PDB file of C-alpha atoms in Angstrom:
ATOM      1  CA  MET A   1      -0.203   0.317   0.236  1.00  0.00           C
ATOM      2  CA  GLU A   2       3.098   2.370   0.191  1.00  0.00           C
ATOM      3  CA  GLN A   3       2.776   4.799  -2.051  1.00  0.00           C
ATOM      4  CA  SER A   4      -0.447   3.989  -3.982  1.00  0.00           C
ATOM      5  CA  TYR A   5      -1.262   7.339  -4.546  1.00  0.00           C
ATOM      6  CA  ILE A   6       1.446   7.105  -6.549  1.00  0.00           C
ATOM      7  CA  THR A   7       0.303   4.983  -8.533  1.00  0.00           C
ATOM      8  CA  ALA A   8      -2.715   6.527  -8.648  1.00  0.00           C
ATOM      9  CA  LEU A   9      -0.857   9.041  -9.809  1.00  0.00           C
ATOM     10  CA  ASP A  10       0.339   7.294 -12.703  1.00  0.00           C
ATOM     11  CA  GLU A  11      -3.040   6.074 -13.907  1.00  0.00           C
ATOM     12  CA  HIS A  12      -4.893   9.473 -13.915  1.00  0.00           C
ATOM     13  CA  PHE A  13      -1.967  11.234 -15.941  1.00  0.00           C
ATOM     14  CA  CYS A  14      -2.237   8.450 -18.588  1.00  0.00           C
ATOM     15  CA  ALA A  15      -5.936   9.314 -18.198  1.00  0.00           C
ATOM     16  CA  ARG A  16      -6.383  12.951 -18.626  1.00  0.00           C
ATOM     17  CA  TYR A  17      -2.716  14.043 -20.380  1.00  0.00           C
ATOM     18  CA  SER A  18      -3.839  14.635 -23.754  1.00  0.00           C
ATOM     19  CA  ASP A  19      -0.849  16.361 -25.218  1.00  0.00           C
ATOM     20  CA  TYR A  20      -0.813  14.266 -27.833  1.00  0.00           C
ATOM     21  CA  VAL A  21       2.378  15.045 -30.579  1.00  0.00           C
ATOM     22  CA  ARG A  22       4.708  14.725 -27.611  1.00  0.00           C
ATOM     23  CA  ILE A  23       2.503  11.518 -26.097  1.00  0.00           C
ATOM     24  CA  SER A  24       2.713   9.494 -30.568  1.00  0.00           C
ATOM     25  CA  ALA A  25       6.484  10.323 -30.115  1.00  0.00           C
ATOM     26  CA  LEU A  26       7.168   8.000 -27.410  1.00  0.00           C
ATOM     27  CA  GLU A  27       8.538   4.413 -29.011  1.00  0.00           C
ATOM     28  CA  GLY A  28       7.104   2.149 -29.294  1.00  0.00           C
ATOM     29  CA  TYR A  29       3.675   4.160 -29.249  1.00  0.00           C
ATOM     30  CA  LYS A  30       0.576   2.692 -31.470  1.00  0.00           C
ATOM     31  CA  MET A  31      -1.395   4.572 -32.540  1.00  0.00           C
ATOM     32  CA  PRO A  32      -4.756   4.179 -32.648  1.00  0.00           C
ATOM     33  CA  ASP A  33      -7.178   3.342 -36.227  1.00  0.00           C
ATOM     34  CA  MET A  34      -8.874   7.051 -35.249  1.00  0.00           C
ATOM     35  CA  ILE A  35     -11.735   6.442 -38.396  1.00  0.00           C
ATOM     36  CA  THR A  36     -14.331   4.061 -38.001  1.00  0.00           C
ATOM     37  CA  ILE A  37     -17.033   3.108 -40.909  1.00  0.00           C
ATOM     38  CA  ALA A  38     -20.601   3.858 -38.573  1.00  0.00           C
ATOM     39  CA  SER A  39     -23.605   1.487 -38.782  1.00  0.00           C
ATOM     40  CA  ASP A  40     -25.358   3.484 -41.907  1.00  0.00           C
ATOM     41  CA  GLY A  41     -21.606   3.728 -43.822  1.00  0.00           C
ATOM     42  CA  ASN A  42     -20.319   7.377 -43.016  1.00  0.00           C
ATOM     43  CA  ILE A  43     -17.278   8.086 -41.862  1.00  0.00           C
ATOM     44  CA  VAL A  44     -16.902   8.115 -38.281  1.00  0.00           C
ATOM     45  CA  ARG A  45     -13.221  10.553 -37.161  1.00  0.00           C
ATOM     46  CA  LYS A  46     -13.484   8.786 -33.348  1.00  0.00           C
ATOM     47  CA  GLU A  47     -12.474  10.979 -29.740  1.00  0.00           C
ATOM     48  CA  SER A  48      -9.347  12.466 -29.977  1.00  0.00           C
ATOM     49  CA  LEU A  49      -8.939  10.751 -26.123  1.00  0.00           C
ATOM     50  CA  ARG A  50      -7.971   7.439 -27.384  1.00  0.00           C
ATOM     51  CA  MET A  51      -4.867   8.531 -27.692  1.00  0.00           C
ATOM     52  CA  ARG A  52      -3.899   9.163 -24.459  1.00  0.00           C
ATOM     53  CA  LEU A  53      -1.486   6.589 -22.426  1.00  0.00           C
ATOM     54  CA  CYS A  54      -3.812   4.488 -20.843  1.00  0.00           C
ATOM     55  CA  TYR A  55      -6.223   2.921 -24.346  1.00  0.00           C
ATOM     56  CA  GLN A  56      -2.106   2.176 -25.087  1.00  0.00           C
ATOM     57  CA  GLU A  57      -1.102  -1.970 -24.122  1.00  0.00           C
ATOM     58  CA  ASN A  58       1.958  -0.858 -23.172  1.00  0.00           C
ATOM     59  CA  CYS A  59       1.298   1.619 -20.749  1.00  0.00           C
ATOM     60  CA  ALA A  60       3.339   1.038 -18.294  1.00  0.00           C
ATOM     61  CA  GLU A  61       6.613   1.084 -20.177  1.00  0.00           C
ATOM     62  CA  LEU A  62       5.145   4.175 -22.355  1.00  0.00           C
ATOM     63  CA  LEU A  63       4.499   5.719 -18.704  1.00  0.00           C
ATOM     64  CA  ALA A  64       8.115   4.948 -17.291  1.00  0.00           C
ATOM     65  CA  LYS A  65       9.920   7.001 -20.886  1.00  0.00           C
ATOM     66  CA  PHE A  66       7.324   9.609 -20.867  1.00  0.00           C
ATOM     67  CA  LYS A  67       9.226  10.535 -17.185  1.00  0.00           C
ATOM     68  CA  LYS A  68      12.459   9.638 -17.822  1.00  0.00           C
ATOM     69  CA  GLY A  69      12.417  13.014 -20.362  1.00  0.00           C
ATOM     70  CA  LEU A  70      10.840  15.153 -18.097  1.00  0.00           C
ATOM     71  CA  ALA A  71      12.039  18.359 -16.656  1.00  0.00           C
ATOM     72  CA  ASP A  72       9.774  21.264 -15.567  1.00  0.00           C
ATOM     73  CA  THR A  73       9.798  24.333 -18.251  1.00  0.00           C
ATOM     74  CA  ASP A  74       7.091  26.360 -16.382  1.00  0.00           C
ATOM     75  CA  PHE A  75       9.372  28.067 -14.938  1.00  0.00           C
ATOM     76  CA  THR A  76       8.123  32.079 -14.441  1.00  0.00           C
ATOM     77  CA  PHE A  77       8.793  35.037 -11.841  1.00  0.00           C
ATOM     78  CA  SER A  78       5.878  34.916  -9.101  1.00  0.00           C
ATOM     79  CA  PHE A  79       4.103  38.437 -10.623  1.00  0.00           C
ATOM     80  CA  LEU A  80       3.142  40.434 -13.686  1.00  0.00           C
ATOM     81  CA  PHE A  81       2.697  43.900 -14.204  1.00  0.00           C
ATOM     82  CA  PRO A  82      -0.941  44.996 -14.536  1.00  0.00           C
ATOM     83  CA  SER A  83      -1.417  47.234 -17.656  1.00  0.00           C
ATOM     84  CA  PHE A  84      -2.723  51.020 -17.175  1.00  0.00           C
ATOM     85  CA  ALA A  85      -5.487  49.889 -18.501  1.00  0.00           C
ATOM     86  CA  ASP A  86      -6.450  46.612 -16.488  1.00  0.00           C
ATOM     87  CA  ARG A  87      -5.313  49.088 -13.342  1.00  0.00           C
ATOM     88  CA  VAL A  88      -8.980  50.451 -14.427  1.00  0.00           C
ATOM     89  CA  ARG A  89     -10.892  47.584 -15.557  1.00  0.00           C
ATOM     90  CA  ASP A  90     -10.030  46.072 -11.610  1.00  0.00           C
ATOM     91  CA  LYS A  91     -12.060  48.957 -10.291  1.00  0.00           C
ATOM     92  CA  PHE A  92     -14.975  47.840 -12.209  1.00  0.00           C
ATOM     93  CA  ARG A  93     -14.554  43.865 -11.952  1.00  0.00           C
ATOM     94  CA  LYS A  94     -17.004  42.940  -8.866  1.00  0.00           C
ATOM     95  CA  TYR A  95     -13.767  39.873  -9.111  1.00  0.00           C
ATOM     96  CA  THR A  96     -10.754  39.826  -9.731  1.00  0.00           C
ATOM     97  CA  PHE A  97      -7.244  38.410  -7.401  1.00  0.00           C
ATOM     98  CA  ALA A  98      -7.458  40.294  -5.173  1.00  0.00           C
ATOM     99  CA  LYS A  99     -10.993  40.465  -4.061  1.00  0.00           C
ATOM    100  CA  TYR A 100     -11.841  37.183  -4.167  1.00  0.00           C
ATOM    101  CA  LEU A 101      -8.054  35.794  -2.653  1.00  0.00           C
ATOM    102  CA  PRO A 102      -9.720  37.370   1.376  1.00  0.00           C
ATOM    103  CA  VAL A 103     -13.378  35.168  -0.337  1.00  0.00           C
ATOM    104  CA  VAL A 104     -10.869  31.320  -1.136  1.00  0.00           C
ATOM    105  CA  LEU A 105      -8.743  32.208   2.206  1.00  0.00           C
ATOM    106  CA  SER A 106     -12.338  32.335   4.658  1.00  0.00           C
ATOM    107  CA  HIS A 107     -12.904  28.571   3.413  1.00  0.00           C
ATOM    108  CA  GLY A 108      -9.230  27.118   5.154  1.00  0.00           C
ATOM    109  CA  ASP A 109      -8.679  29.703   8.196  1.00  0.00           C
ATOM    110  CA  GLU A 110      -6.256  31.267   6.386  1.00  0.00           C
ATOM    111  CA  THR A 111      -6.166  35.439   5.869  1.00  0.00           C
ATOM    112  CA  ALA A 112      -3.588  36.782   3.001  1.00  0.00           C
ATOM    113  CA  GLU A 113      -0.613  36.999   6.092  1.00  0.00           C
ATOM    114  CA  SER A 114      -0.738  33.274   6.475  1.00  0.00           C
ATOM    115  CA  ALA A 115      -0.551  32.146   3.298  1.00  0.00           C
ATOM    116  CA  GLY A 116       2.531  34.429   2.473  1.00  0.00           C
ATOM    117  CA  LYS A 117       4.086  32.688   5.064  1.00  0.00           C
ATOM    118  CA  LYS A 118       4.360  29.132   3.427  1.00  0.00           C
ATOM    119  CA  LEU A 119       5.328  30.630  -0.305  1.00  0.00           C
ATOM    120  CA  ALA A 120       8.977  31.074  -1.232  1.00  0.00           C
ATOM    121  CA  ILE A 121       7.452  34.979  -2.897  1.00  0.00           C
ATOM    122  CA  GLU A 122       9.098  38.419  -0.999  1.00  0.00           C
ATOM    123  CA  PRO A 123       6.583  39.407   1.706  1.00  0.00           C
ATOM    124  CA  LYS A 124       7.013  42.767  -0.458  1.00  0.00           C
ATOM    125  CA  PHE A 125       5.445  40.951  -3.544  1.00  0.00           C
ATOM    126  CA  TRP A 126       2.615  39.580  -1.764  1.00  0.00           C
ATOM    127  CA  GLN A 127       1.769  42.161  -0.725  1.00  0.00           C
ATOM    128  CA  LYS A 128       1.383  44.156  -3.917  1.00  0.00           C
ATOM    129  CA  ILE A 129      -0.204  40.511  -5.283  1.00  0.00           C
ATOM    130  CA  VAL A 130      -2.803  41.187  -2.612  1.00  0.00           C
ATOM    131  CA  ARG A 131      -3.049  44.646  -3.420  1.00  0.00           C
ATOM    132  CA  GLY A 132      -4.003  44.071  -6.225  1.00  0.00           C
ATOM    133  CA  SER A 133      -0.947  47.062  -8.029  1.00  0.00           C
ATOM    134  CA  LEU A 134       0.718  43.424  -9.030  1.00  0.00           C
ATOM    135  CA  TYR A 135      -1.428  39.888 -10.937  1.00  0.00           C
ATOM    136  CA  PRO A 136      -0.011  36.198  -9.417  1.00  0.00           C
ATOM    137  CA  GLU A 137       1.758  34.304 -12.205  1.00  0.00           C
ATOM    138  CA  LYS A 138      -0.799  30.059 -13.190  1.00  0.00           C
ATOM    139  CA  ASN A 139       2.306  29.435 -10.320  1.00  0.00           C
ATOM    140  CA  THR A 140       1.995  31.518  -7.725  1.00  0.00           C
ATOM    141  CA  VAL A 141      -1.847  30.156  -8.012  1.00  0.00           C
ATOM    142  CA  LEU A 142      -1.128  26.623  -8.443  1.00  0.00           C
ATOM    143  CA  ALA A 143       1.015  26.306  -5.382  1.00  0.00           C
ATOM    144  CA  LEU A 144      -1.044  28.729  -2.733  1.00  0.00           C
ATOM    145  CA  ALA A 145      -4.154  26.368  -3.830  1.00  0.00           C
ATOM    146  CA  LEU A 146      -2.059  23.268  -2.116  1.00  0.00           C
ATOM    147  CA  VAL A 147      -0.274  25.025   0.436  1.00  0.00           C
ATOM    148  CA  CYS A 148      -3.808  25.917   1.825  1.00  0.00           C
ATOM    149  CA  ARG A 149      -4.979  23.535   1.138  1.00  0.00           C
ATOM    150  CA  LEU A 150      -8.278  25.035  -1.976  1.00  0.00           C
ATOM    151  CA  SER A 151     -10.927  22.556  -2.814  1.00  0.00           C
ATOM    152  CA  PRO A 152     -11.376  21.741  -6.116  1.00  0.00           C
ATOM    153  CA  ALA A 153     -14.209  24.540  -6.989  1.00  0.00           C
ATOM    154  CA  ASP A 154     -12.128  27.321  -4.905  1.00  0.00           C
ATOM    155  CA  ALA A 155      -9.394  26.567  -7.277  1.00  0.00           C
ATOM    156  CA  ASN A 156     -10.669  26.868 -10.379  1.00  0.00           C
ATOM    157  CA  ASN A 157     -12.630  29.745  -9.427  1.00  0.00           C
ATOM    158  CA  LEU A 158      -8.644  31.643  -8.053  1.00  0.00           C
ATOM    159  CA  LEU A 159      -7.786  30.490 -11.702  1.00  0.00           C
ATOM    160  CA  GLY A 160     -10.850  31.490 -13.909  1.00  0.00           C
ATOM    161  CA  VAL A 161     -10.390  35.586 -12.352  1.00  0.00           C
ATOM    162  CA  CYS A 162      -6.182  35.608 -13.148  1.00  0.00           C
ATOM    163  CA  GLY A 163      -7.557  34.233 -16.529  1.00  0.00           C
ATOM    164  CA  TYR A 164      -6.456  30.577 -16.098  1.00  0.00           C
ATOM    165  CA  THR A 165      -6.981  27.271 -16.140  1.00  0.00           C
ATOM    166  CA  LEU A 166      -6.360  23.984 -15.886  1.00  0.00           C
ATOM    167  CA  ALA A 167      -4.627  22.240 -18.841  1.00  0.00           C
ATOM    168  CA  GLU A 168      -4.995  18.992 -20.122  1.00  0.00           C
ATOM    169  CA  ASP A 169      -1.599  18.753 -21.775  1.00  0.00           C
ATOM    170  CA  ASN A 170       0.457  20.164 -19.693  1.00  0.00           C
ATOM    171  CA  VAL A 171       2.306  17.532 -17.208  1.00  0.00           C
ATOM    172  CA  ARG A 172       2.485  19.985 -13.888  1.00  0.00           C
ATOM    173  CA  ASP A 173      -1.472  21.652 -14.054  1.00  0.00           C
ATOM    174  CA  VAL A 174      -2.521  17.944 -14.408  1.00  0.00           C
ATOM    175  CA  VAL A 175      -0.487  16.780 -11.839  1.00  0.00           C
ATOM    176  CA  VAL A 176      -1.587  19.733  -9.471  1.00  0.00           C
ATOM    177  CA  GLY A 177      -5.207  18.467 -11.150  1.00  0.00           C
ATOM    178  CA  TYR A 178      -4.754  15.344  -9.405  1.00  0.00           C
ATOM    179  CA  LEU A 179      -3.831  15.843  -5.894  1.00  0.00           C
ATOM    180  CA  LEU A 180      -6.067  18.755  -5.396  1.00  0.00           C
ATOM    181  CA  GLU A 181      -9.073  15.897  -6.772  1.00  0.00           C
ATOM    182  CA  ARG A 182      -7.756  13.960  -4.194  1.00  0.00           C
ATOM    183  CA  GLY A 183      -7.715  16.263  -1.324  1.00  0.00           C
ATOM    184  CA  ILE A 184      -3.411  15.065  -1.437  1.00  0.00           C
ATOM    185  CA  PHE A 185      -2.011  17.955   1.269  1.00  0.00           C
ATOM    186  CA  ASN A 186       0.638  16.057   3.507  1.00  0.00           C
ATOM    187  CA  GLU A 187       3.453  17.372   2.112  1.00  0.00           C
ATOM    188  CA  ARG A 188       5.865  14.527   1.926  1.00  0.00           C
ATOM    189  CA  MET A 189       3.065  12.805  -1.002  1.00  0.00           C
ATOM    190  CA  ARG A 190       2.599  16.501  -1.665  1.00  0.00           C
ATOM    191  CA  ASP A 191       6.610  16.692  -2.521  1.00  0.00           C
ATOM    192  CA  ASP A 192       6.511  12.441  -3.528  1.00  0.00           C
ATOM    193  CA  CYS A 193       4.407  13.141  -6.304  1.00  0.00           C
ATOM    194  CA  LEU A 194       5.735  16.737  -7.278  1.00  0.00           C
ATOM    195  CA  ALA A 195       8.973  14.439  -8.144  1.00  0.00           C
ATOM    196  CA  GLU A 196       7.684  11.890  -9.563  1.00  0.00           C
ATOM    197  CA  TYR A 197       7.180  14.472 -12.570  1.00  0.00           C
ATOM    198  CA  LYS A 198      10.133  16.778 -12.427  1.00  0.00           C
ATOM    199  CA  ILE A 199       7.511  19.722 -11.513  1.00  0.00           C
ATOM    200  CA  THR A 200      10.230  22.077  -9.337  1.00  0.00           C
ATOM    201  CA  ASN A 201       9.689  25.300 -10.175  1.00  0.00           C
ATOM    202  CA  LEU A 202       6.704  26.256  -7.815  1.00  0.00           C
ATOM    203  CA  PRO A 203       7.171  28.418  -5.354  1.00  0.00           C
ATOM    204  CA  ILE A 204       6.783  26.271  -2.609  1.00  0.00           C
ATOM    205  CA  ALA A 205       8.407  27.071   0.886  1.00  0.00           C
ATOM    206  CA  ARG A 206       9.799  24.395   2.204  1.00  0.00           C
ATOM    207  CA  ASP A 207       8.999  25.685   6.256  1.00  0.00           C
ATOM    208  CA  ALA A 208       5.568  25.142   4.994  1.00  0.00           C
ATOM    209  CA  GLN A 209       4.443  22.880   7.564  1.00  0.00           C
ATOM    210  CA  ASN A 210       5.553  24.754   9.778  1.00  0.00           C
ATOM    211  CA  ALA A 211       4.004  27.854   8.722  1.00  0.00           C
TER     212      ALA A 211
END
């Protein structure tokens, strides 16, 4: 039973990951027949999800090859500078990250201050993000969702107000989505899952558990 959450992550990943160009380039991958003839004689194209790893007979072997070639290329700074037009629009928007953040954090008895201590972001920049004078990068929102144990709904809403979504063709997003869906927030288990897929660029403070 030890590390069964990694096995579950692998199954989740193979069923969800949809960068078909990257998947189909793996040695040993067999392209499925995507065209079939319907009973009425018409040609029908099957759904592209048939190309996912979970449909391959040698799924485990292909996944091992995929993992071997992984590297985290999702590096970003922790924030973005909003334009003047963005700042003007934010005054009239019902929801922005800064306006919605307190609502989301209150669901887990967190505050902006306690959340900031769990993130590897300089306090001066975090305070500007909280006030809305800087926008958070996607990595920052994902890290926040994990360290503050957000529900999938709250995480997706917070991503949404920033203009982000969890993309199924992105390794990082699929893994973080798994952690949120399964409620895996234990630091060791979380870090094991991130390390398994070489996700190293989320700004999570290493002492977040004790913050």
